[in-house]
Short mmCIF file of C-alpha atoms in Angstrom, two decimals:
data_model
loop_
_atom_site.label_atom_id
_atom_site.label_comp_id
_atom_site.label_asym_id
_atom_site.label_seq_id
_atom_site.Cartn_x
_atom_site.Cartn_y
_atom_site.Cartn_z
CA MET A 61 39.90 70.02 4.15
CA MET A 62 36.38 70.90 2.44
CA LYS A 63 36.87 68.56 -0.54
CA LYS A 64 37.92 65.71 1.91
CA ASN A 65 34.09 66.08 3.65
CA ILE A 66 32.55 66.31 0.41
CA LEU A 67 34.32 63.12 -0.50
CA ILE A 68 33.23 61.31 2.87
CA LEU A 69 29.75 62.79 2.48
CA LEU A 70 29.49 61.45 -0.93
CA GLY A 71 30.45 58.23 0.05
CA LEU A 72 28.07 57.94 2.83
CA LEU A 73 25.29 58.92 0.06
CA ILE A 74 26.38 56.26 -2.15
CA GLY A 75 26.51 53.82 0.90
CA GLN A 76 22.92 54.56 1.92
CA ALA A 77 21.68 54.34 -1.64
CA GLY A 78 23.17 50.98 -2.17
CA PHE A 79 21.69 49.68 1.18
CA ALA A 80 18.26 51.17 0.42
CA GLN A 81 18.89 49.23 -3.17
CA GLU A 82 19.74 46.31 -1.36
CA LYS A 83 16.89 46.49 1.19
CA SER A 84 14.47 47.17 -1.92
CA LYS A 85 15.70 43.79 -3.62
CA ALA A 86 15.46 42.00 -0.33
CA SER A 87 11.96 43.37 0.25
CA LEU A 88 10.94 42.34 -3.16
CA GLU A 89 12.29 38.73 -2.65
CA ASP A 90 10.35 38.45 0.30
CA GLN A 91 7.27 39.66 -1.51
CA VAL A 92 7.93 37.38 -4.14
CA SER A 93 8.50 34.53 -1.88
CA LYS A 94 5.23 35.23 0.43
CA MET A 95 3.09 35.46 -2.92
CA ALA A 96 4.42 31.94 -4.10
CA LYS A 97 3.42 30.35 -0.52
CA GLN A 98 0.21 32.10 -0.81
CA ILE A 99 -0.29 30.37 -4.31
CA GLU A 100 0.69 27.10 -3.31
CA ALA A 101 -2.01 27.46 -0.41
CA MET A 102 -4.47 28.42 -2.81
CA GLN A 103 -3.75 25.27 -5.14
CA HIS A 104 -4.26 23.20 -2.19
CA ASP A 105 -7.59 24.87 -1.37
CA PHE A 106 -8.70 23.96 -5.11
CA ASP A 107 -7.23 20.59 -4.70
CA GLN A 108 -9.47 19.75 -1.47
CA ILE A 109 -12.21 21.58 -3.50
CA THR A 110 -11.93 19.26 -6.49
CA LYS A 111 -11.77 16.26 -4.37
CA GLY A 112 -15.12 16.76 -2.53
CA ILE A 113 -16.69 17.51 -5.91
CA ASP A 114 -15.44 14.25 -7.32
CA ASP A 115 -15.87 12.35 -4.18
CA LEU A 116 -19.86 13.24 -4.56
CA ASP A 117 -19.49 12.14 -8.66
CA TRP A 118 -18.24 8.44 -7.36
CA HIS A 119 -21.83 8.23 -5.81
CA ASN A 120 -23.52 9.43 -8.88
CA LYS A 121 -21.74 6.95 -10.67
CA LEU A 122 -22.19 3.89 -8.85
CA ALA A 123 -24.85 3.88 -6.69
CA ASP A 124 -26.99 1.74 -9.08
CA VAL A 125 -24.33 -1.19 -8.56
CA ALA A 126 -22.30 -0.44 -5.44
CA PHE A 127 -22.00 0.83 -1.75
CA VAL A 128 -19.41 3.41 -1.90
CA ASP A 129 -17.74 4.41 1.48
CA LYS A 130 -14.72 6.36 2.35
CA VAL A 131 -12.60 5.27 5.53
CA ILE A 132 -9.98 6.94 7.12
CA ILE A 133 -7.14 4.57 8.28
CA THR A 134 -3.43 4.80 9.21
CA GLY A 135 0.02 3.76 7.83
CA PRO A 136 3.48 3.88 9.29
CA PRO A 137 4.72 7.41 10.72
CA PRO A 138 5.96 9.76 8.40
CA ALA A 139 9.40 9.42 6.40
CA VAL A 140 10.75 12.39 7.17
CA ILE A 141 10.31 13.89 10.93
CA LYS A 142 12.02 17.42 11.09
CA ASN A 143 11.09 17.66 14.61
CA PRO A 144 11.33 14.24 16.26
CA THR A 145 10.69 15.36 19.88
CA GLY A 146 7.62 17.69 18.67
CA GLN A 147 3.87 16.42 20.12
CA GLY A 148 2.89 13.39 18.18
CA ALA A 149 6.03 13.59 15.58
CA LYS A 150 5.85 10.11 15.35
CA ASN A 151 2.53 9.47 15.37
CA PRO A 152 1.19 7.00 12.44
CA VAL A 153 -0.06 8.74 9.36
CA ARG A 154 -3.57 9.15 8.52
CA PHE A 155 -5.01 8.72 5.36
CA SER A 156 -8.46 8.02 3.14
CA ALA A 157 -9.33 4.83 1.20
CA TYR A 158 -12.22 4.30 -1.05
CA VAL A 159 -14.24 0.97 -0.32
CA PHE A 160 -16.47 -0.26 -2.99
CA ILE A 161 -18.89 -3.17 -2.19
CA PRO A 162 -21.14 -4.77 -4.51
CA ALA A 163 -24.83 -3.46 -4.00
CA LYS A 164 -26.35 -7.13 -4.01
CA ILE A 165 -23.71 -8.90 -1.72
CA ASP A 166 -24.57 -11.75 0.67
CA VAL A 167 -22.44 -11.28 3.96
CA ASN A 168 -23.04 -14.99 4.70
CA LYS A 169 -20.59 -15.90 1.68
CA LYS A 170 -17.00 -15.22 0.72
CA TYR A 171 -15.74 -12.62 -1.69
CA PRO A 172 -12.68 -12.01 -3.24
CA LEU A 173 -10.66 -8.59 -2.58
CA LEU A 174 -8.73 -6.28 -5.16
CA VAL A 175 -6.40 -3.63 -3.91
CA LEU A 176 -6.09 -0.76 -6.58
CA PRO A 177 -3.63 1.77 -5.81
CA HIS A 178 -3.75 4.93 -7.91
CA GLY A 179 -0.61 6.07 -10.27
CA GLY A 180 0.72 9.47 -10.77
CA VAL A 181 3.09 11.69 -8.65
CA HIS A 182 0.80 13.69 -6.06
CA SER A 183 -2.38 12.58 -7.67
CA ASN A 184 -5.17 10.74 -6.15
CA PHE A 185 -8.07 8.05 -7.03
CA THR A 186 -10.71 9.90 -8.89
CA SER A 187 -13.91 8.73 -10.68
CA THR A 188 -12.05 8.58 -14.05
CA TYR A 189 -11.66 4.93 -12.78
CA ALA A 190 -15.57 4.49 -12.31
CA HIS A 191 -15.94 2.42 -15.71
CA ILE A 192 -13.09 -0.21 -14.13
CA ILE A 193 -14.92 -0.19 -10.79
CA ARG A 194 -18.35 -1.13 -12.07
CA GLU A 195 -16.60 -3.81 -14.09
CA LEU A 196 -15.01 -5.17 -11.02
CA ILE A 197 -17.87 -4.62 -9.21
CA ALA A 198 -20.09 -6.60 -11.83
CA GLN A 199 -17.76 -9.58 -11.11
CA GLU A 200 -18.57 -9.12 -7.33
CA TYR A 201 -15.12 -8.15 -6.29
CA VAL A 202 -14.80 -5.81 -3.34
CA VAL A 203 -12.54 -3.15 -3.80
CA VAL A 204 -10.23 -0.79 -1.93
CA ALA A 205 -8.58 2.42 -3.44
CA ALA A 206 -6.32 3.97 -0.84
CA ASP A 207 -5.28 7.93 -1.28
CA TYR A 208 -1.90 7.24 0.39
CA ARG A 209 0.33 9.54 1.74
CA GLY A 210 1.23 12.39 -0.71
CA SER A 211 -2.19 12.23 -2.63
CA THR A 212 -3.43 15.78 -3.44
CA GLY A 213 -6.85 16.89 -2.21
CA TYR A 214 -5.92 16.48 1.46
CA GLY A 215 -3.98 19.93 2.01
CA ALA A 216 -0.08 20.80 2.22
CA GLY A 217 1.16 18.91 5.08
CA PHE A 218 -0.35 15.33 3.48
CA TYR A 219 1.13 16.70 0.15
CA ARG A 220 4.74 16.89 1.69
CA GLN A 221 4.29 13.23 3.33
CA ILE A 222 5.24 11.79 -0.13
CA ASP A 223 7.44 8.96 0.07
CA TYR A 224 7.44 7.39 -3.82
CA GLY A 225 8.43 3.85 -3.63
CA GLY A 226 8.49 4.08 0.13
CA LEU A 227 6.09 4.26 2.64
CA GLU A 228 3.15 4.92 0.32
CA VAL A 229 3.65 1.39 -0.23
CA GLU A 230 2.99 0.32 3.31
CA ASP A 231 0.04 2.48 3.26
CA VAL A 232 -1.31 0.59 0.34
CA LYS A 233 -0.82 -2.56 2.58
CA SER A 234 -2.37 -1.28 5.18
CA SER A 235 -5.67 -0.67 3.37
CA ARG A 236 -5.51 -4.27 2.46
CA ASP A 237 -5.26 -5.27 5.93
CA TYR A 238 -7.85 -3.08 7.19
CA MET A 239 -10.20 -4.43 4.87
CA ILE A 240 -9.68 -8.22 6.05
CA GLN A 241 -9.80 -7.27 9.48
CA ASN A 242 -13.04 -5.31 8.97
CA TYR A 243 -15.09 -7.14 6.72
CA ASP A 244 -15.79 -10.73 7.54
CA PHE A 245 -17.33 -11.69 4.13
CA LEU A 246 -13.87 -11.14 2.25
CA ASP A 247 -11.65 -14.58 1.82
CA LYS A 248 -8.07 -13.41 2.94
CA ASN A 249 -6.80 -16.38 0.55
CA ARG A 250 -8.22 -14.48 -2.25
CA VAL A 251 -6.82 -10.89 -2.38
CA GLY A 252 -5.50 -9.65 -5.56
CA ILE A 253 -3.72 -6.12 -6.19
CA LEU A 254 -3.66 -4.11 -9.69
CA GLY A 255 -2.34 -0.77 -10.51
CA TRP A 256 -1.10 1.17 -13.82
CA SER A 257 1.90 3.62 -13.96
CA HIS A 258 3.13 4.61 -10.32
CA GLY A 259 0.11 2.68 -9.16
CA GLY A 260 1.78 -0.31 -10.99
CA MET A 261 4.89 0.32 -9.33
CA ILE A 262 3.16 0.32 -5.88
CA THR A 263 1.79 -3.25 -6.90
CA LEU A 264 5.03 -4.70 -7.66
CA LEU A 265 6.98 -3.51 -4.32
CA ASN A 266 3.66 -4.90 -2.43
CA ILE A 267 4.11 -8.08 -3.95
CA PHE A 268 7.75 -8.02 -3.68
CA ASN A 269 7.74 -6.86 -0.07
CA HIS A 270 4.50 -8.87 1.32
CA PRO A 271 4.22 -12.00 -1.06
CA GLU A 272 2.18 -13.81 1.24
CA ASP A 273 -0.64 -11.40 1.31
CA TYR A 274 -1.47 -11.42 -2.23
CA ALA A 275 -2.60 -14.35 -4.60
CA VAL A 276 -2.18 -12.41 -7.93
CA ALA A 277 -0.90 -9.30 -9.37
CA TYR A 278 -1.26 -7.05 -12.53
CA ALA A 279 0.86 -4.35 -13.21
CA GLY A 280 -0.10 -1.97 -16.12
CA VAL A 281 2.71 0.25 -17.53
CA PRO A 282 4.89 0.29 -14.43
CA VAL A 283 7.14 2.57 -13.08
CA SER A 284 9.85 0.18 -12.94
CA ASP A 285 13.45 1.57 -13.01
CA LEU A 286 13.75 5.07 -10.85
CA VAL A 287 17.28 5.39 -11.92
CA ALA A 288 16.51 5.10 -15.68
CA ARG A 289 13.49 7.48 -15.20
CA MET A 290 15.43 10.52 -13.51
CA GLY A 291 17.80 10.08 -16.49
CA TYR A 292 14.99 10.86 -19.18
CA LYS A 293 12.65 12.99 -17.31
CA SER A 294 12.91 17.06 -17.07
CA GLN A 295 14.55 18.49 -14.00
CA SER A 296 11.29 19.66 -12.68
CA TYR A 297 10.31 16.01 -12.31
CA ARG A 298 13.38 15.20 -10.63
CA ASP A 299 13.27 18.41 -8.36
CA ALA A 300 10.01 16.53 -7.10
CA TYR A 301 12.15 13.81 -5.62
CA SER A 302 15.08 15.69 -4.34
CA ALA A 303 12.56 18.08 -2.29
CA ASP A 304 14.07 18.27 1.46
CA TYR A 305 10.49 16.46 2.29
CA HIS A 306 10.78 14.06 0.12
CA ILE A 307 14.00 11.55 -0.65
CA GLY A 308 16.05 14.64 -0.10
CA LYS A 309 18.60 13.81 -2.57
CA SER A 310 18.89 13.58 -6.14
CA ALA A 311 19.74 10.15 -8.11
CA ASP A 312 23.54 10.95 -8.71
CA GLU A 313 23.90 11.80 -4.91
CA ASN A 314 22.06 8.85 -3.82
CA VAL A 315 21.71 6.29 -6.50
CA ALA A 316 21.27 3.50 -4.01
CA GLU A 317 18.07 4.85 -2.42
CA TYR A 318 16.38 5.17 -6.19
CA ARG A 319 17.39 1.77 -6.99
CA LYS A 320 16.12 0.37 -3.48
CA ARG A 321 12.52 1.64 -4.66
CA SER A 322 12.90 0.39 -8.39
CA PRO A 323 11.06 -3.07 -9.23
CA ALA A 324 13.57 -3.97 -11.62
CA TRP A 325 16.24 -4.06 -9.18
CA ASN A 326 14.17 -6.14 -6.81
CA ALA A 327 13.13 -9.07 -9.34
CA GLU A 328 14.54 -11.71 -7.18
CA LYS A 329 11.81 -10.90 -4.63
CA LEU A 330 8.44 -12.22 -6.80
CA LYS A 331 6.59 -14.96 -5.32
CA THR A 332 3.20 -13.90 -6.63
CA PRO A 333 1.68 -14.69 -9.84
CA LEU A 334 2.38 -11.92 -12.13
CA LEU A 335 0.88 -10.47 -15.09
CA VAL A 336 3.12 -7.40 -16.49
CA HIS A 337 1.66 -5.04 -19.64
CA THR A 338 3.81 -2.09 -21.24
CA ASN A 339 2.99 0.02 -24.55
CA THR A 340 5.81 0.97 -26.98
CA ASN A 341 4.39 4.57 -27.39
CA ASP A 342 3.67 5.10 -23.94
CA GLU A 343 4.79 8.80 -23.39
CA ASP A 344 5.06 8.79 -19.72
CA VAL A 345 6.83 5.66 -18.62
CA ASN A 346 9.31 4.74 -21.53
CA SER A 347 9.09 0.85 -22.16
CA LEU A 348 12.50 0.71 -21.54
CA GLU A 349 11.90 0.73 -18.04
CA VAL A 350 9.44 -2.30 -18.31
CA GLU A 351 11.35 -4.16 -20.57
CA HIS A 352 14.49 -3.79 -17.87
CA LEU A 353 12.27 -5.16 -15.17
CA ILE A 354 11.12 -8.10 -17.69
CA LYS A 355 14.93 -9.05 -18.51
CA SER A 356 15.38 -8.94 -14.55
CA LEU A 357 12.37 -11.25 -13.76
CA LYS A 358 13.84 -13.68 -16.62
CA ALA A 359 17.55 -13.29 -15.16
CA GLU A 360 16.21 -14.29 -11.84
CA GLY A 361 14.10 -17.24 -13.36
CA LYS A 362 11.02 -16.11 -12.31
CA LYS A 363 7.59 -17.44 -13.57
CA PHE A 364 5.18 -14.57 -14.78
CA GLU A 365 3.31 -13.39 -17.64
CA TYR A 366 3.65 -10.38 -19.81
CA GLU A 367 2.95 -8.49 -23.17
CA ILE A 368 4.59 -5.65 -24.68
CA TYR A 369 2.10 -4.20 -27.14
CA LYS A 370 3.34 -2.46 -30.05
CA ASP A 371 1.73 1.28 -30.40
CA ILE A 372 -1.69 0.82 -29.12
CA PRO A 373 -3.62 3.66 -29.22
CA GLY A 374 -4.09 5.64 -26.33
CA GLY A 375 -0.28 5.57 -25.35
CA HIS A 376 0.34 5.31 -21.38
CA THR A 377 -3.60 4.94 -20.78
CA PHE A 378 -4.02 2.33 -23.59
CA ASP A 379 -6.08 -0.39 -21.60
CA ARG A 380 -7.69 2.22 -19.18
CA ILE A 381 -9.38 4.16 -22.10
CA ASP A 382 -13.10 3.10 -23.17
CA ASN A 383 -12.63 2.10 -26.95
CA TYR A 384 -13.07 -1.37 -27.99
CA GLY A 385 -9.31 -2.53 -27.72
CA ALA A 386 -8.62 -1.35 -24.37
CA LYS A 387 -11.95 -3.42 -23.20
CA GLU A 388 -10.45 -6.52 -25.17
CA ILE A 389 -7.12 -5.87 -23.06
CA ARG A 390 -9.02 -5.64 -19.76
CA PHE A 391 -10.78 -8.47 -20.27
CA LYS A 392 -7.62 -10.62 -20.55
CA VAL A 393 -6.40 -8.80 -17.57
CA TYR A 394 -9.46 -9.97 -15.58
CA ASN A 395 -9.03 -13.32 -17.15
CA PHE A 396 -5.74 -13.72 -15.37
CA LEU A 397 -6.62 -12.50 -12.04
CA ALA A 398 -9.80 -14.83 -11.82
CA GLY A 399 -7.75 -17.52 -12.37
CA TYR A 400 -6.78 -17.10 -8.81
CA LEU A 401 -9.16 -15.13 -7.17
CA LYS A 402 -12.24 -17.39 -8.54
CA PRO A 403 -14.99 -14.33 -8.30
CA ASN A 404 -18.40 -15.33 -8.46
CA LYS A 405 -19.09 -13.84 -11.88
CA LYS A 406 -16.74 -14.12 -14.37
CA PHE A 407 -17.07 -12.46 -17.45
CA LYS A 408 -17.50 -14.79 -20.14
CA ASP A 409 -16.80 -12.37 -22.90
CA VAL A 410 -15.94 -9.05 -23.94
CA LYS A 411 -19.68 -8.43 -24.54
CA GLU A 412 -20.79 -9.12 -20.80
CA LEU A 413 -18.04 -6.58 -20.16
CA ILE A 414 -19.34 -3.92 -21.91
CA GLN A 415 -22.78 -4.38 -21.08
CA SER A 416 -21.78 -4.36 -17.13
CA SER A 417 -20.47 -0.90 -17.20
CA TYR A 418 -21.60 1.03 -20.27
CA PHE A 419 -25.15 -0.16 -20.96
CA PRO A 420 -28.06 1.15 -18.75
CA PRO A 421 -28.84 -0.69 -15.87
CA LYS A 422 -31.33 -3.50 -15.91
CA LYS A 423 -34.61 -2.63 -14.20
CA GLY A 424 -36.10 -4.94 -11.51
#
């Protein structure tokens, strides 16, 4: 009897020890999870601080040539609504957009508009584009650049609104519409769009979905085939798309959705004059994606212009950096855009491009 009681007691002690161990393990997991959320919240706080500092930098870099504004506008309601009956759940998404207007503008004249969506997954429009904006301003373009849903620098909630290749495209279109509706000196028939990388993808999907709203487009190293892209990118990259607040499924689980968001699989929609560039040593958007787009456009019998650059220095950013070769390529891009948008002060040569953006401002 005593032996039996000892065995029962031993069993209870072992059970309690196991329970305590499980409780300790659960507690540790809870602590790690809580800490991960705190770190994520801090990262978003840092991003907002960085964004605020960079906004000041825009004014420092452009004050001599442009009026710089930042407006808040709306796009469609969220793509993913977890509580559709919640208060304001289906309200349009608010987002910011940068507006750049030449300082010496004559409001009695008409000016062309360029829409410039930024690149990057969860990135934003930063002053690294300052030289390009100065070049556009020098030609007397007005520019709008949206920090569409999912951009960083606006908190966790906005970050989770990401809809890559989806409603972010409509946010950028909304920025175009805002400009036409609010600035009488813009010519609605001279609106172009240009972007690089993810911004190039948004450029393509804008002209595919809204061909009547754009006179011309340039897509530099554009993400063109999300199905192929998921195949050569890392698992952590793929996870950003399959997150429950984003597409929610991986490409193998819903290939049709990834195809729908891929310009190469929508080539039949092209109606807008288009220039496409890619670089064979691109370390981000493999040139195979852009080559698929080019082949698809040709197969559909579409008229467009393109150039496949061979191992140009700079890789993914080959025509956005500051060396002379990049400026020569941008001059080509500007020439293409000018053929349709007719800016008041079209560059005559690369020298004029350089003087407009890289030289000290002329006095008087």
